[in-house]
CSV table of C-alpha atoms and ligand atoms in Angstrom, one decimal:
chain,number,residue,atom,x,y,z
A,976,MET,CA,-7.1,32.4,8.7
A,977,ALA,CA,-3.9,30.3,8.8
A,978,HIS,CA,-4.7,26.5,8.0
A,979,ARG,CA,-8.3,27.1,8.8
A,980,TRP,CA,-9.0,24.9,5.6
A,981,LYS,CA,-6.7,22.1,6.8
A,982,ASN,CA,-9.0,21.7,10.0
A,983,ASP,CA,-12.3,21.8,8.2
A,984,LEU,CA,-11.6,19.7,5.4
A,985,THR,CA,-14.4,17.4,4.8
A,986,ASP,CA,-14.4,14.3,2.5
A,987,ALA,CA,-15.8,16.7,-0.2
A,988,ASP,CA,-12.7,18.7,-0.3
A,989,VAL,CA,-10.6,15.5,-0.9
A,990,THR,CA,-10.7,14.2,-4.4
A,991,PRO,CA,-10.0,10.8,-4.5
A,992,MET,CA,-6.9,9.6,-6.4
A,993,GLY,CA,-9.6,8.2,-9.1
A,994,ALA,CA,-11.3,11.6,-9.8
A,995,TYR,CA,-8.9,12.8,-12.2
A,996,LEU,CA,-8.6,9.6,-13.7
A,997,SER,CA,-12.1,9.2,-14.3
A,998,ARG,CA,-12.0,12.3,-16.4
A,999,ARG,CA,-9.0,10.8,-18.3
A,1000,GLU,CA,-11.2,7.6,-18.8
A,1001,VAL,CA,-13.8,9.9,-20.1
A,1002,MET,CA,-11.5,11.4,-22.6
A,1003,ALA,CA,-9.7,8.4,-23.6
A,1004,GLY,CA,-12.7,6.5,-23.7
A,1005,VAL,CA,-0.4,1.4,14.0
A,1006,ALA,CA,2.0,1.5,15.1
A,1007,GLY,CA,3.7,-1.9,16.2
A,1008,LEU,CA,0.9,-2.8,18.8
A,1009,GLY,CA,1.0,-6.2,19.4
A,1010,LEU,CA,3.9,-7.0,17.2
A,1011,ALA,CA,5.8,-10.2,18.4
A,1012,SER,CA,9.0,-8.8,17.8
A,1013,MET,CA,10.7,-7.2,20.9
A,1014,ALA,CA,12.3,-4.7,18.7
A,1015,ALA,CA,8.8,-3.2,17.7
A,1016,PRO,CA,8.0,-0.5,20.2
A,1017,VAL,CA,4.3,-0.5,21.4
A,1018,ARG,CA,3.0,3.0,20.9
A,1019,ALA,CA,-0.6,2.6,19.7
A,1020,ALA,CA,-2.3,2.2,23.3
A,1021,GLY,CA,-5.6,2.9,22.8
A,1022,LEU,CA,-5.8,2.3,19.2
A,1023,SER,CA,-8.2,-0.3,18.5
A,1024,PRO,CA,-8.3,-2.3,15.0
A,1025,ASN,CA,-11.0,-1.5,12.6
A,1026,SER,CA,-13.6,-3.9,12.2
A,1027,TRP,CA,-13.5,-6.8,9.8
A,1028,GLU,CA,-16.5,-5.3,7.9
A,1029,GLU,CA,-14.9,-1.9,7.7
A,1030,ILE,CA,-11.5,-3.3,6.5
A,1031,THR,CA,-13.0,-5.6,3.8
A,1032,SER,CA,-15.9,-3.2,2.4
A,1033,TYR,CA,-14.0,0.1,1.9
A,1034,ASN,CA,-11.3,-0.7,-0.4
A,1035,ASN,CA,-8.8,0.7,-3.1
A,1036,TYR,CA,-8.2,-2.0,-5.5
A,1037,TYR,CA,-8.7,-0.6,-9.0
A,1038,GLU,CA,-8.4,-3.5,-11.2
A,1039,PHE,CA,-12.0,-4.4,-9.7
A,1040,GLY,CA,-13.4,-0.8,-10.1
A,1041,THR,CA,-12.5,2.5,-9.0
A,1042,GLY,CA,-15.5,2.7,-6.4
A,1043,LYS,CA,-14.6,2.0,-2.9
A,1044,GLU,CA,-17.3,-0.7,-2.5
A,1045,ASP,CA,-16.4,-2.0,-6.0
A,1046,PRO,CA,-13.4,-4.4,-5.0
A,1047,ALA,CA,-15.6,-6.2,-2.3
A,1048,ARG,CA,-18.4,-6.5,-4.9
A,1049,ASN,CA,-16.1,-7.7,-7.8
A,1050,ALA,CA,-13.2,-9.6,-6.7
A,1051,GLY,CA,-14.9,-12.5,-6.0
A,1052,SER,CA,-14.0,-13.5,-9.3
A,1053,LEU,CA,-10.4,-13.9,-8.7
A,1054,THR,CA,-9.0,-17.3,-8.5
A,1055,THR,CA,-5.8,-17.5,-6.1
A,1056,LYS,CA,-5.3,-21.1,-6.0
A,1057,PRO,CA,-2.9,-21.8,-7.6
A,1058,TRP,CA,-0.6,-18.9,-7.0
A,1059,THR,CA,2.8,-18.6,-8.1
A,1060,VAL,CA,5.1,-15.6,-7.1
A,1061,LYS,CA,8.3,-15.2,-9.8
A,1062,ILE,CA,11.2,-14.0,-7.9
A,1063,ASP,CA,13.9,-12.8,-10.6
A,1064,GLY,CA,16.5,-10.1,-11.1
A,1065,MET,CA,19.6,-9.9,-8.9
A,1066,VAL,CA,19.1,-13.0,-6.5
A,1067,ASP,CA,20.9,-16.2,-6.2
A,1068,LYS,CA,17.9,-18.4,-6.4
A,1069,PRO,CA,15.5,-16.9,-9.1
A,1070,GLY,CA,12.5,-19.1,-9.7
A,1071,ASP,CA,8.6,-19.4,-9.6
A,1072,TYR,CA,7.6,-20.1,-6.0
A,1073,SER,CA,4.3,-21.3,-5.3
A,1074,PHE,CA,2.2,-19.6,-2.5
A,1075,ASP,CA,2.2,-22.9,-0.6
A,1076,GLN,CA,5.9,-23.2,-0.8
A,1077,ILE,CA,6.6,-19.4,0.4
A,1078,MET,CA,4.1,-20.3,3.4
A,1079,GLN,CA,5.9,-23.3,4.5
A,1080,ALA,CA,9.0,-21.5,4.6
A,1081,MET,CA,8.0,-18.1,6.3
A,1082,THR,CA,7.0,-17.4,9.8
A,1083,VAL,CA,3.5,-15.8,9.9
A,1084,GLU,CA,3.0,-13.5,12.8
A,1085,LYS,CA,0.1,-10.6,13.8
A,1086,ARG,CA,1.0,-7.2,13.3
A,1087,ILE,CA,-1.4,-4.3,14.0
A,1088,TYR,CA,-0.4,-1.5,12.2
A,1089,ARG,CA,-2.0,2.1,11.2
A,1090,PHE,CA,-2.7,2.2,7.6
A,1091,ARG,CA,-2.9,5.6,5.7
A,1092,CYS,CA,-4.2,6.4,2.6
A,1093,VAL,CA,-2.9,9.1,0.3
A,1094,GLU,CA,-6.7,10.3,0.0
A,1095,ALA,CA,-6.5,11.1,3.9
A,1096,TRP,CA,-8.3,8.5,5.3
A,1097,SER,CA,-6.9,5.9,7.7
A,1098,MET,CA,-7.4,2.5,9.5
A,1099,VAL,CA,-6.0,0.1,12.1
A,1100,ILE,CA,-5.6,-3.1,10.6
A,1101,PRO,CA,-4.5,-6.1,12.2
A,1102,TRP,CA,-2.6,-8.2,9.8
A,1103,ASN,CA,-0.9,-11.4,9.5
A,1104,GLY,CA,2.1,-11.7,7.6
A,1105,PHE,CA,5.8,-12.5,7.3
A,1106,GLU,CA,8.7,-9.9,6.9
A,1107,LEU,CA,9.5,-9.1,3.6
A,1108,ALA,CA,13.2,-9.3,4.3
A,1109,ASP,CA,12.8,-13.2,5.1
A,1110,LEU,CA,11.6,-13.7,1.9
A,1111,LEU,CA,14.1,-11.8,0.1
A,1112,LYS,CA,16.8,-13.8,2.1
A,1113,MET,CA,15.3,-17.0,0.9
A,1114,ALA,CA,15.8,-15.8,-2.4
A,1115,GLY,CA,19.6,-14.5,-1.8
A,1116,VAL,CA,19.7,-11.1,-2.6
A,1117,GLN,CA,23.0,-10.2,-4.8
A,1118,SER,CA,25.2,-7.4,-3.8
A,1119,GLY,CA,24.7,-5.1,-6.7
A,1120,ALA,CA,20.8,-5.0,-5.8
A,1121,LYS,CA,19.5,-1.6,-4.8
A,1122,TYR,CA,15.6,-1.7,-5.5
A,1123,VAL,CA,12.8,-4.2,-5.3
A,1124,ALA,CA,10.1,-4.0,-7.7
A,1125,PHE,CA,6.8,-5.6,-7.5
A,1126,GLU,CA,3.9,-6.5,-9.9
A,1127,THR,CA,0.1,-7.4,-9.4
A,1128,LEU,CA,-1.5,-10.1,-11.5
A,1129,TYR,CA,-2.8,-9.1,-15.0
A,1130,ARG,CA,-5.9,-11.2,-15.3
A,1131,PRO,CA,-8.6,-9.5,-17.6
A,1132,GLU,CA,-11.2,-12.3,-17.6
A,1133,GLU,CA,-11.3,-12.0,-13.7
A,1134,MET,CA,-10.5,-8.4,-13.2
A,1135,PRO,CA,-13.3,-6.3,-14.6
A,1136,GLY,CA,-11.2,-2.8,-13.9
A,1137,LEU,CA,-8.5,-3.8,-16.4
A,1138,ARG,CA,-11.0,-2.9,-19.2
A,1139,TYR,CA,-10.4,0.9,-18.5
A,1140,PRO,CA,-7.1,2.7,-19.0
A,1141,VAL,CA,-7.1,4.0,-15.3
A,1142,LEU,CA,-3.7,2.9,-14.9
A,1143,ASP,CA,-0.8,1.3,-17.0
A,1144,TRP,CA,-1.4,-2.1,-16.1
A,1145,PRO,CA,-0.6,-4.3,-14.2
A,1146,TYR,CA,-0.3,-2.4,-11.2
A,1147,VAL,CA,3.5,-2.1,-10.4
A,1148,GLU,CA,5.4,-0.6,-7.1
A,1149,GLY,CA,8.5,-0.4,-5.6
A,1150,LEU,CA,10.9,0.0,-2.5
A,1151,ARG,CA,14.5,0.8,-1.9
A,1152,LEU,CA,16.3,-2.4,-0.8
A,1153,ASP,CA,16.8,-1.0,2.7
A,1154,GLU,CA,13.0,-0.1,3.0
A,1155,ALA,CA,12.3,-3.7,1.6
A,1156,MET,CA,14.6,-5.2,4.3
A,1157,HIS,CA,13.1,-3.2,7.4
A,1158,PRO,CA,11.5,-5.3,9.9
A,1159,LEU,CA,8.2,-3.3,9.5
A,1160,THR,CA,7.8,-4.1,5.7
A,1161,ILE,CA,5.7,-7.3,5.6
A,1162,MET,CA,4.0,-9.4,3.2
A,1163,ALA,CA,0.4,-9.8,4.5
A,1164,THR,CA,-1.5,-13.2,4.1
A,1165,GLY,CA,-4.1,-12.4,6.4
A,1166,LEU,CA,-6.5,-10.2,8.3
A,1167,TYR,CA,-7.9,-11.2,12.0
A,1168,GLY,CA,-6.2,-14.5,11.6
A,1169,LYS,CA,-8.2,-15.4,8.4
A,1170,PRO,CA,-7.0,-15.6,4.9
A,1171,LEU,CA,-6.5,-12.3,3.0
A,1172,PRO,CA,-10.0,-11.8,1.3
A,1173,ASN,CA,-9.6,-10.8,-2.3
A,1174,GLN,CA,-10.5,-7.5,-1.9
A,1175,ASN,CA,-7.6,-6.8,0.4
A,1176,GLY,CA,-5.1,-8.4,-2.0
A,1177,ALA,CA,-5.4,-12.2,-1.7
A,1178,PRO,CA,-3.3,-14.2,-1.4
A,1179,LEU,CA,-0.2,-12.0,-0.5
A,1180,ARG,CA,0.3,-8.2,-0.7
A,1181,LEU,CA,2.8,-5.9,0.8
A,1182,VAL,CA,2.1,-3.6,3.6
A,1183,VAL,CA,4.7,-0.7,4.1
A,1184,PRO,CA,3.0,1.1,7.1
A,1185,TRP,CA,4.9,4.3,7.1
A,1186,LYS,CA,4.1,5.0,3.5
A,1187,TYR,CA,0.8,5.9,1.5
A,1188,GLY,CA,-1.5,2.8,1.0
A,1189,PHE,CA,-0.9,2.9,-2.5
A,1190,LYS,CA,2.4,1.5,-1.9
A,1191,SER,CA,1.2,-1.7,-0.5
A,1192,ILE,CA,0.7,-3.5,-3.7
A,1193,LYS,CA,-1.9,-6.1,-3.8
A,1194,SER,CA,-2.1,-9.9,-4.9
A,1195,ILE,CA,1.6,-9.8,-6.3
A,1196,VAL,CA,2.8,-12.5,-8.8
A,1197,ARG,CA,6.3,-11.0,-9.5
A,1198,ILE,CA,9.1,-9.6,-7.3
A,1199,SER,CA,12.4,-8.4,-8.9
A,1200,LEU,CA,15.6,-7.2,-7.5
A,1201,THR,CA,17.1,-4.4,-9.6
A,1202,SER,CA,19.9,-2.1,-9.4
A,1203,LYS,CA,17.7,1.0,-10.8
A,1204,GLN,CA,14.8,2.5,-9.4
A,1205,PRO,CA,11.9,0.8,-10.9
A,1206,PRO,CA,8.7,2.5,-12.3
A,1207,THR,CA,5.5,2.7,-10.2
A,1208,SER,CA,2.1,2.6,-11.2
A,1209,TRP,CA,0.8,6.2,-9.8
A,1210,ASN,CA,4.0,8.1,-10.3
A,1211,LYS,CA,3.9,7.4,-13.8
A,1212,ALA,CA,0.1,8.1,-14.0
A,1213,ASN,CA,0.8,11.4,-12.4
A,1214,GLY,CA,4.5,12.1,-11.1
A,1215,ARG,CA,3.7,15.5,-9.7
A,1216,GLU,CA,1.3,14.2,-7.3
A,1217,TYR,CA,2.6,10.9,-6.4
A,1218,GLY,CA,6.2,10.2,-5.8
A,1219,PHE,CA,8.4,7.3,-5.6
A,1220,TYR,CA,9.0,7.5,-1.9
A,1221,SER,CA,5.4,8.3,-0.7
A,1222,ASN,CA,6.4,8.4,3.1
A,1223,VAL,CA,3.1,9.8,5.1
A,1224,ASN,CA,4.2,13.3,5.8
A,1225,PRO,CA,1.9,15.8,7.5
A,1226,LYS,CA,4.0,18.6,6.0
A,1227,VAL,CA,3.9,17.9,2.4
A,1228,ASP,CA,0.9,18.5,1.3
A,1229,HIS,CA,-0.5,16.7,-2.1
A,1230,PRO,CA,-0.9,19.4,-4.6
A,1231,ARG,CA,-4.9,19.2,-4.4
A,1232,TRP,CA,-5.4,18.6,-0.6
A,1233,SER,CA,-3.8,18.8,2.7
A,1234,GLN,CA,-2.1,16.0,4.3
A,1235,ALA,CA,-1.9,17.5,7.7
A,1236,SER,CA,-5.0,15.3,8.8
A,1237,GLU,CA,-6.8,12.3,8.4
A,1238,ARG,CA,-10.3,10.8,8.6
A,1239,ALA,CA,-10.4,7.7,10.7
A,1240,ILE,CA,-12.6,5.0,9.1
A,1241,GLY,CA,-15.2,4.1,11.5
A,1242,GLY,CA,-15.1,7.3,13.5
A,1243,GLY,CA,-18.6,8.3,12.6
A,1244,LEU,CA,-20.0,11.2,10.8
A,1245,PHE,CA,-19.0,13.8,13.5
A,1246,ALA,CA,-15.7,12.3,14.4
A,1247,LYS,CA,-12.7,14.7,14.8
A,1248,ARG,CA,-10.0,14.6,12.0
A,1249,GLN,CA,-6.7,13.2,13.5
A,1250,ASP,CA,-3.5,14.7,13.2
A,1251,THR,CA,-1.3,12.7,10.6
A,1252,LEU,CA,1.8,11.7,12.0
A,1253,MET,CA,5.4,12.0,10.2
A,1254,PHE,CA,6.0,8.3,8.9
A,1255,ASN,CA,2.6,7.5,10.1
A,1256,GLY,CA,4.1,7.4,13.7
A,1257,TYR,CA,6.7,4.8,12.6
A,1258,ASP,CA,9.7,7.2,13.7
A,1259,GLU,CA,12.0,4.3,13.8
A,1260,VAL,CA,12.4,4.6,10.0
A,1261,ALA,CA,13.5,8.2,10.1
A,1262,GLY,CA,17.0,7.0,9.5
A,1263,LEU,CA,16.3,5.6,6.1
A,1264,TYR,CA,15.9,9.1,5.0
A,1265,ALA,CA,18.6,11.0,7.0
A,1266,GLY,CA,20.0,14.1,4.7
A,1267,MET,CA,17.2,13.6,2.2
A,1268,ASP,CA,14.8,16.5,1.3
A,1269,LEU,CA,11.6,14.7,1.8
A,1270,SER,CA,9.5,17.5,0.1
A,1271,LYS,CA,11.5,16.8,-3.0
A,1272,PHE,CA,11.8,13.1,-2.6
A,1273,TYR,CA,8.0,12.9,-1.9
B,158,MTE,N1,-2.9,-2.9,-5.5
B,158,MTE,C1,-3.3,-3.0,-6.7
B,158,MTE,N2,-3.1,-4.1,-7.3
B,158,MTE,N3,-4.3,-2.2,-7.5
B,158,MTE,C2,-4.9,-1.0,-6.5
B,158,MTE,O1,-5.6,-0.5,-6.9
B,158,MTE,N4,-4.6,0.1,-4.4
B,158,MTE,C3,-3.8,0.9,-3.3
B,158,MTE,C4,-3.2,-0.4,-2.5
B,158,MTE,N5,-2.6,-1.5,-3.4
B,158,MTE,C5,-4.3,-0.8,-5.0
B,158,MTE,C6,-3.1,-1.4,-4.7
B,158,MTE,C7,-4.3,1.9,-2.4
B,158,MTE,S1,-4.4,3.6,-3.2
B,158,MTE,C8,-4.8,1.5,-1.3
B,158,MTE,S2,-5.1,2.9,-0.3
B,158,MTE,C9,-4.4,0.2,-0.7
B,158,MTE,O2,-4.3,-0.8,-1.6
B,158,MTE,C10,-5.7,-0.1,0.0
B,158,MTE,O3,-5.7,-1.4,0.6
B,158,MTE,P1,-7.1,-1.8,1.2
B,158,MTE,O4,-8.2,-2.1,0.5
B,158,MTE,O5,-6.7,-3.1,1.8
B,158,MTE,O6,-7.3,-1.2,2.3
């Protein structure tokens, strides 16, 4: 009997993040494979990236609808040129940085990462991007800063999903400063060597491969350095189900489903579920959480 339900879990057993929200709406109205950096270990031998088609047609981007195919269908309306990112708070050089200005200053590399959604599906994604640390260093992080807050564009004319009170818009996320500065944390600007498609968070989005996908906030317009832990969208929507840390952890289940295993997108209907790895396989981040009870800080 032990854990039978974990192994037999099917998609039907996993309630998407949106399910409880749809009810509310009704009521209301890879591992570092191919990393350029020497420090990044190659641990994903045998892992092949998902196809362009899979990565760009099965998405979560609630500003464009809550269905997995809605973002690909609706995000074409998003204007990403010009694009400005406001960097403010506890930095030496606050200001409005244009996307072009950022791209000129940053070194873009290829990073093939595992991507694990809290809904228990996963992909392997060949991102192009730069280290968030480099952007933060450019802005000059001040000594009292302890957290980084991120904000997605709020533009109702182009984002049909904003009409629905699914989340408290705009979508916001946050990291502890040491998590933000970790070399695995990137700002992605492309996929398969092409500019990031709108449904994946164009023109630039966060990717934190050892955390559940919802931390990887899309289409970022503001980055603020703060001394206090910033509010985050899913935590505000349901703090019991979604914590601030949201590290991938097979031992800490979501209150409504197991996190012990995952369904690899593209594996086919009869593919065996894969075991979920602690920190999504990125063990080198373990030191960031030394001494913390990760079932409490989930
Ligand atoms: N960012 C914004 N602004 N809005 C969203 O709805 N969804 C998150 C995250 N970033 C989301 C977001 C969730 S739940 C996941 S799993 C990933 O984006 C999905 O990224 P992908 O569509 O590129 O796979």
